[in-house]
Amino acid sequence: MTQIRVSEAARFLGVSDDTVRRWLENGTLHGAKDQQGRMVVDGVELAALAKKQSQLPNDPAGVGSSARNRMVGLVTNIVMDKVMAQVEMQCGPFRVVSLMSSEAVRDLGLEPGSVATAVVKSTNVIIEVPAKGNQS
């Protein structure tokens, strides 16, 4: 079982340590003591709670798509020259950056503060884990 300390659990869930402790007290989460006597949460249970609580705004596009990785967010910055543009978005806690033509930015009417959906369709997704000895 992957054990995650309260402070790490709070960070993953985007809440305070005190909130995680309250959830442990009221049964929303179940904890145990690790070998050092610190309170920890089971990683599987934490992942299930994170998934249950995650909510992005509804996708305003309303289109069918084979892409399953759709993140609604706000455009935070655009760097554009005559041909190309870099569009930065904040989608929940995630920063997403897209490179596209300047023509596409103009056609879409993108500007800082615009609501947009970042769609990721890729066969190359890299997943990393902490190095041995750096895990919670």
Coordinates of N, CA and C in Angstrom, one line a residue, residues 15-80:
V15 N -6.3 21.2 -0.6 CA -7.0 21.7 0.7 C -5.9 21.8 1.8
S16 N -6.3 22.3 2.9 CA -5.3 22.5 4.0 C -5.1 21.1 4.8
D17 N -4.0 21.1 5.5 CA -3.7 19.9 6.3 C -4.9 19.7 7.3
D18 N -5.4 20.8 7.9 CA -6.5 20.7 8.8 C -7.7 20.1 8.2
T19 N -8.0 20.4 7.0 CA -9.2 19.8 6.3 C -9.0 18.2 6.2
V20 N -7.8 17.8 5.8 CA -7.5 16.4 5.7 C -7.6 15.7 7.1
R21 N -7.2 16.4 8.1 CA -7.3 15.9 9.5 C -8.8 15.8 9.9
R22 N -9.6 16.7 9.5 CA -11.0 16.7 9.8 C -11.7 15.5 9.1
W23 N -11.3 15.3 7.8 CA -11.8 14.2 7.0 C -11.4 12.8 7.7
L24 N -10.2 12.8 8.2 CA -9.8 11.6 8.9 C -10.7 11.4 10.2
E25 N -10.9 12.5 10.9 CA -11.8 12.4 12.1 C -13.2 12.0 11.8
N26 N -13.8 12.5 10.7 CA -15.2 12.2 10.4 C -15.4 11.0 9.5
G27 N -14.3 10.4 9.1 CA -14.5 9.1 8.3 C -14.5 9.3 6.8
T28 N -14.4 10.5 6.3 CA -14.3 10.8 4.9 C -13.1 10.0 4.3
L29 N -12.0 10.1 5.1 CA -10.7 9.3 4.8 C -10.4 8.5 6.0
H30 N -9.7 7.4 5.7 CA -9.2 6.5 6.8 C -7.7 6.6 6.8
G31 N -7.2 6.7 8.0 CA -5.7 6.9 8.2 C -5.1 5.8 9.0
A32 N -3.8 5.8 9.0 CA -3.1 4.8 9.9 C -1.8 5.5 10.3
K33 N -1.0 5.0 11.2 CA 0.2 5.6 11.6 C 1.3 4.8 10.8
D34 N 2.3 5.6 10.3 CA 3.5 4.9 9.6 C 4.5 4.5 10.7
Q35 N 5.6 4.0 10.3 CA 6.6 3.5 11.2 C 7.2 4.6 12.1
Q36 N 7.1 5.8 11.6 CA 7.6 7.0 12.4 C 6.5 7.6 13.3
G37 N 5.3 7.0 13.2 CA 4.2 7.5 14.1 C 3.4 8.6 13.4
R38 N 3.7 8.9 12.2 CA 3.0 10.0 11.5 C 1.7 9.4 10.9
M39 N 0.7 10.3 10.8 CA -0.6 9.8 10.2 C -0.4 9.8 8.7
V40 N -0.9 8.7 8.1 CA -0.8 8.5 6.6 C -2.1 8.1 6.1
V41 N -2.3 8.3 4.8 CA -3.6 7.9 4.1 C -3.2 6.9 3.0
D42 N -4.0 5.9 2.8 CA -3.8 4.9 1.7 C -3.9 5.7 0.3
G43 N -2.9 5.5 -0.5 CA -2.9 6.1 -1.8 C -4.1 5.8 -2.7
V44 N -4.6 4.6 -2.7 CA -5.8 4.2 -3.5 C -7.0 5.0 -3.0
E45 N -7.2 5.1 -1.7 CA -8.3 5.8 -1.2 C -8.2 7.3 -1.5
L46 N -7.0 7.8 -1.4 CA -6.8 9.3 -1.7 C -7.1 9.5 -3.2
A47 N -6.6 8.7 -4.1 CA -6.9 8.8 -5.5 C -8.4 8.8 -5.8
A48 N -9.1 7.9 -5.2 CA -10.5 7.9 -5.4 C -11.2 9.1 -4.9
L49 N -10.8 9.7 -3.8 CA -11.4 10.9 -3.3 C -11.0 12.1 -4.2
A50 N -9.8 12.1 -4.7 CA -9.3 13.2 -5.6 C -10.2 13.2 -6.9
K51 N -10.4 12.0 -7.4 CA -11.2 11.9 -8.6 C -12.6 12.3 -8.4
K52 N -13.2 11.9 -7.2 CA -14.6 12.2 -6.9 C -14.8 13.7 -6.7
Q53 N -13.7 14.4 -6.2 CA -13.9 15.8 -5.9 C -13.4 16.7 -7.0
S54 N -12.7 16.2 -8.0 CA -12.3 17.0 -9.1 C -13.4 17.4 -10.0
Q55 N -13.5 18.7 -10.2 CA -14.5 19.2 -11.1 C -14.0 20.4 -11.8
L56 N -13.9 20.3 -13.1 CA -13.6 21.4 -14.0 C -14.9 22.0 -14.5
P57 N -14.9 23.2 -15.0 CA -16.2 23.8 -15.5 C -16.6 22.9 -16.7
N58 N -17.9 23.0 -17.0 CA -18.4 22.3 -18.2 C -17.8 22.7 -19.4
D59 N -17.5 21.8 -20.3 CA -16.9 22.1 -21.6 C -17.9 22.9 -22.5
P60 N -17.7 24.1 -22.8 CA -18.6 24.9 -23.5 C -18.7 24.5 -25.0
A61 N -17.8 23.7 -25.5 CA -17.8 23.4 -26.9 C -19.0 22.6 -27.3
G62 N -19.4 21.7 -26.5 CA -20.6 20.9 -26.8 C -20.4 20.0 -28.1
V63 N -19.2 19.6 -28.4 CA -19.0 18.8 -29.6 C -18.6 17.4 -29.2
G64 N -18.9 16.4 -30.1 CA -18.4 15.1 -29.8 C -16.9 15.0 -30.2
S65 N -16.1 14.2 -29.5 CA -14.7 14.1 -29.8 C -14.1 12.8 -29.3
S66 N -13.2 12.3 -30.0 CA -12.5 11.1 -29.5 C -11.5 11.4 -28.5
A67 N -11.1 12.7 -28.3 CA -10.1 13.0 -27.3 C -10.8 13.0 -26.0
R68 N -10.2 12.3 -25.0 CA -10.7 12.2 -23.7 C -10.1 13.2 -22.7
N69 N -9.0 13.8 -23.1 CA -8.3 14.7 -22.2 C -8.7 16.2 -22.6
R70 N -9.8 16.6 -22.0 CA -10.3 18.0 -22.3 C -10.3 18.8 -21.0
M71 N -9.6 19.9 -21.0 CA -9.5 20.7 -19.8 C -10.0 22.1 -20.1
V72 N -11.1 22.5 -19.5 CA -11.6 23.8 -19.6 C -10.8 24.8 -18.7
G73 N -10.5 25.9 -19.2 CA -9.8 26.9 -18.4 C -9.8 28.3 -18.9
L74 N -9.0 29.1 -18.4 CA -8.9 30.5 -18.8 C -7.6 30.8 -19.5
V75 N -7.6 31.5 -20.6 CA -6.4 32.0 -21.2 C -5.8 33.0 -20.3
T76 N -4.5 32.8 -20.0 CA -3.8 33.7 -19.0 C -2.8 34.6 -19.7
N77 N -2.3 34.1 -20.9 CA -1.3 34.9 -21.6 C -1.2 34.5 -23.0
I78 N -0.9 35.4 -23.9 CA -0.6 35.1 -25.3 C 0.6 35.9 -25.8
V79 N 1.6 35.1 -26.3 CA 2.7 35.8 -27.0 C 2.6 35.5 -28.4
M80 N 2.5 36.5 -29.3 CA 2.2 36.3 -30.7 C 3.1 37.2 -31.5

